[in-house]
CSV table of C-alpha atoms in Angstrom, one decimal:
chain,number,residue,atom,x,y,z
A,103,MET,CA,-17.7,59.8,4.4
A,104,THR,CA,-18.1,56.7,6.5
A,105,ALA,CA,-15.5,55.6,9.1
A,106,THR,CA,-14.1,52.2,8.6
A,107,SER,CA,-12.6,50.4,11.1
A,108,ARG,CA,-9.2,49.4,11.9
A,109,GLY,CA,-7.5,46.6,13.1
A,110,ARG,CA,-9.1,42.8,13.6
A,111,PRO,CA,-12.4,42.3,12.3
A,112,ARG,CA,-14.9,41.2,14.3
A,113,ARG,CA,-15.7,37.5,14.6
A,114,SER,CA,-19.4,37.8,12.8
A,115,GLN,CA,-17.4,40.0,10.0
A,116,SER,CA,-14.7,37.3,9.1
A,117,LYS,CA,-16.0,34.7,6.9
A,118,LEU,CA,-12.7,33.0,6.3
A,119,SER,CA,-11.8,30.1,7.2
A,120,LYS,CA,-9.0,27.0,6.9
A,121,THR,CA,-11.3,25.3,4.6
A,122,GLN,CA,-11.1,27.9,2.1
A,123,ILE,CA,-7.4,28.4,2.6
A,124,VAL,CA,-6.6,24.9,2.1
A,125,GLU,CA,-9.3,24.7,-1.1
A,126,THR,CA,-7.4,27.9,-2.6
A,127,ALA,CA,-3.7,26.5,-2.1
A,128,THR,CA,-4.5,23.4,-3.8
A,129,CYS,CA,-5.9,24.6,-6.5
A,130,ILE,CA,-3.0,26.9,-7.1
A,131,ALA,CA,-0.6,24.0,-6.2
A,132,ARG,CA,-2.5,21.8,-8.9
A,133,SER,CA,-2.0,24.8,-11.5
A,134,GLU,CA,1.1,26.2,-10.7
A,135,GLY,CA,3.1,24.2,-8.1
A,136,LEU,CA,3.7,24.3,-4.7
A,137,ALA,CA,6.0,27.2,-4.9
A,138,ALA,CA,3.1,29.1,-5.7
A,139,CYS,CA,0.9,28.8,-2.2
A,140,SER,CA,2.5,31.7,0.0
A,141,PHE,CA,0.6,32.8,2.5
A,142,ARG,CA,0.9,36.4,0.9
A,143,ARG,CA,-0.5,34.7,-2.8
A,144,LEU,CA,-3.3,33.0,-0.7
A,145,ALA,CA,-4.2,36.4,1.1
A,146,ALA,CA,-4.3,38.2,-2.4
A,147,GLU,CA,-6.4,35.3,-3.8
A,148,LEU,CA,-9.1,35.5,-0.5
A,149,GLY,CA,-8.9,39.4,-0.1
A,150,VAL,CA,-7.5,39.1,3.2
A,151,THR,CA,-3.6,39.5,4.7
A,152,ALA,CA,-1.0,37.0,4.9
A,153,MET,CA,-1.6,37.4,9.0
A,154,ALA,CA,-5.3,36.2,8.8
A,155,VAL,CA,-4.3,33.5,6.5
A,156,SER,CA,-1.6,32.8,9.2
A,157,TYR,CA,-4.1,32.6,12.3
A,158,HIS,CA,-5.8,29.9,10.3
A,159,VAL,CA,-2.9,27.8,9.0
A,160,SER,CA,-0.3,29.1,11.3
A,161,THR,CA,3.0,27.4,9.3
A,162,ARG,CA,3.6,26.0,6.1
A,163,ARG,CA,4.0,22.7,7.0
A,164,GLU,CA,0.7,22.9,8.6
A,165,LEU,CA,-0.6,24.1,4.9
A,166,LEU,CA,1.0,21.2,3.1
A,167,LEU,CA,-0.4,18.5,5.8
A,168,SER,CA,-3.7,20.2,5.5
A,169,MET,CA,-3.6,20.0,1.4
A,170,ILE,CA,-2.8,16.3,1.6
A,171,ASP,CA,-5.8,15.4,3.9
A,172,PHE,CA,-8.3,17.5,1.6
A,173,ALA,CA,-6.9,16.3,-2.0
A,174,PHE,CA,-6.6,12.5,-0.8
A,175,THR,CA,-10.4,12.6,1.5
A,176,ASP,CA,-11.3,10.0,-1.1
A,177,LEU,CA,-8.6,7.1,-0.8
A,178,ASN,CA,-10.7,5.9,1.9
A,179,LYS,CA,-14.0,5.6,0.5
A,180,PRO,CA,-15.4,1.7,1.2
A,181,LEU,CA,-14.2,-0.7,-1.8
A,182,GLU,CA,-16.9,-2.3,-3.9
A,183,ALA,CA,-15.0,-4.9,-5.6
A,184,PRO,CA,-15.6,-8.4,-4.4
A,185,SER,CA,-12.1,-10.0,-4.6
A,186,PRO,CA,-8.4,-9.1,-3.6
A,187,LYS,CA,-7.2,-8.6,-6.5
A,188,ALA,CA,-10.5,-6.2,-7.7
A,189,ARG,CA,-9.7,-4.7,-4.8
A,190,LEU,CA,-6.4,-3.7,-4.9
A,191,ARG,CA,-6.8,-2.7,-9.0
A,192,GLU,CA,-9.7,-0.6,-7.5
A,193,LEU,CA,-7.5,0.9,-4.7
A,194,VAL,CA,-4.2,1.5,-6.9
A,195,LEU,CA,-6.4,3.2,-9.6
A,196,ARG,CA,-8.0,5.1,-6.9
A,197,TYR,CA,-4.3,6.6,-5.6
A,198,VAL,CA,-3.4,7.3,-9.1
A,199,LYS,CA,-6.3,8.9,-10.4
A,200,THR,CA,-5.8,11.5,-7.3
A,201,GLY,CA,-2.3,11.6,-7.6
A,202,THR,CA,-1.9,12.5,-11.2
A,203,GLN,CA,-4.5,15.5,-10.2
A,204,HIS,CA,-2.3,16.4,-7.4
A,205,ALA,CA,1.2,15.1,-8.0
A,206,HIS,CA,2.9,18.4,-6.2
A,207,LEU,CA,1.8,17.0,-3.0
A,208,VAL,CA,2.8,13.7,-3.6
A,209,GLN,CA,6.0,14.6,-4.6
A,210,ALA,CA,5.9,16.6,-1.3
A,211,ALA,CA,5.2,13.4,0.8
A,212,LEU,CA,7.5,11.4,-0.8
A,213,HIS,CA,10.4,13.9,-0.2
A,214,ASP,CA,9.2,14.5,3.4
A,215,PRO,CA,7.6,11.1,4.6
A,216,THR,CA,6.6,13.0,7.8
A,217,LEU,CA,3.9,14.3,5.7
A,218,MET,CA,2.4,11.2,5.6
A,219,THR,CA,-1.0,12.5,6.7
A,220,SER,CA,-4.4,10.8,8.2
A,221,GLN,CA,-5.5,9.7,4.7
A,222,LEU,CA,-2.5,8.1,3.4
A,223,GLU,CA,-1.6,6.5,6.7
A,224,PRO,CA,-4.7,3.7,6.5
A,225,PHE,CA,-4.8,4.1,2.7
A,226,THR,CA,-1.1,2.5,2.7
A,227,GLU,CA,-2.6,-0.4,5.2
A,228,GLN,CA,-5.4,-0.9,3.2
A,229,LEU,CA,-3.3,-1.7,-0.1
A,230,ARG,CA,-1.3,-3.8,2.5
A,231,LYS,CA,-3.9,-6.1,3.5
A,232,GLU,CA,-5.3,-6.7,-0.4
A,233,THR,CA,-1.6,-7.4,-1.3
A,234,ARG,CA,-1.1,-9.8,1.5
A,235,ALA,CA,-4.3,-11.6,0.9
A,236,LEU,CA,-2.3,-12.5,-2.3
A,237,ASN,CA,1.5,-13.3,-3.2
A,238,ALA,CA,1.4,-15.8,-0.5
A,239,GLY,CA,0.8,-13.5,2.2
A,240,ASP,CA,3.3,-10.8,1.1
A,241,PRO,CA,5.2,-10.8,4.1
A,242,HIS,CA,8.3,-8.6,2.7
A,243,ASP,CA,5.9,-6.2,1.3
A,244,VAL,CA,7.4,-6.9,-2.6
A,245,LEU,CA,4.2,-5.9,-4.1
A,246,LEU,CA,2.9,-3.5,-2.0
A,247,ASN,CA,6.0,-1.5,-2.5
A,248,LEU,CA,5.8,-2.9,-6.6
A,249,LEU,CA,2.8,-1.4,-7.0
A,250,VAL,CA,3.5,2.0,-4.9
A,251,ASP,CA,6.7,2.8,-6.7
A,252,TYR,CA,4.9,1.8,-10.4
A,253,ALA,CA,2.0,4.4,-9.1
A,254,HIS,CA,4.6,6.9,-8.3
A,255,GLY,CA,6.7,6.4,-11.2
A,256,HIS,CA,3.5,7.0,-13.7
A,257,ILE,CA,2.5,9.9,-11.3
A,258,ILE,CA,5.9,11.6,-11.8
A,259,ALA,CA,5.4,10.6,-15.5
A,260,VAL,CA,2.6,12.4,-16.1
A,261,ALA,CA,3.5,15.8,-14.0
A,262,ALA,CA,6.5,16.2,-15.9
A,263,ALA,CA,5.2,15.8,-19.4
A,264,THR,CA,4.6,18.7,-21.4
A,265,ASP,CA,1.9,19.4,-23.9
A,266,GLY,CA,-0.1,16.1,-22.5
A,267,ASP,CA,2.5,13.9,-24.0
A,268,GLY,CA,3.0,11.8,-20.9
A,269,PRO,CA,1.7,8.3,-20.4
A,270,ASP,CA,-2.3,8.3,-20.0
A,271,LEU,CA,-4.3,5.9,-17.7
A,272,GLU,CA,-5.0,3.3,-19.6
A,273,VAL,CA,-1.8,2.6,-20.5
A,274,PHE,CA,-1.0,2.2,-16.5
A,275,GLN,CA,-4.3,0.2,-16.0
A,276,ARG,CA,-3.1,-2.3,-18.6
A,277,SER,CA,0.1,-3.1,-17.1
A,278,LEU,CA,-1.3,-3.0,-13.5
A,279,ASP,CA,-4.0,-5.4,-15.1
A,280,TRP,CA,-0.8,-7.8,-16.3
A,281,VAL,CA,0.6,-7.6,-13.0
A,282,LEU,CA,-2.0,-8.8,-11.3
A,283,SER,CA,-3.5,-11.6,-13.6
A,284,ASN,CA,0.1,-13.4,-13.0
A,285,LEU,CA,-0.8,-13.4,-9.5
A,286,ASP,CA,-1.9,-16.2,-7.5
A,287,GLY,CA,-5.3,-15.8,-5.2
């Protein structure tokens, strides 16, 4: 019989990382919702203790912030489109595609705006820059707010749909293209 050591594993034995926890939590949230992302559930999925999870991610809020950063990492990739309209289209579609995959995280950020992370804030500023290049400067962010609200409405409608009967991306794109085609600039 071999003796097993009790207590905290030596650093060399511990392979758990914050990245693993965040990736696992994001997968669970996509399929089962945020409520399923308890520290105990994450620990069970990762084969560790809840204390090991809390060592890497001390609070649920920290976990949510990290999940949002992880899920929306690609939002701030460089834009390829040549014109403000085309860049705006690219940005909004990028957000809707990502947001639809992570609707529970979008809803959490809408419920608590302090969850706007290092990924979402620069993205919003890029959207603002492109809307101001159109629509006579969009000094009151009317176009920005319209597009963001429309995107959120679509994301929430897709999340609420059952059996795939919600609106699809093609419908969203058609409406977005109509709005953009009626802008000056």
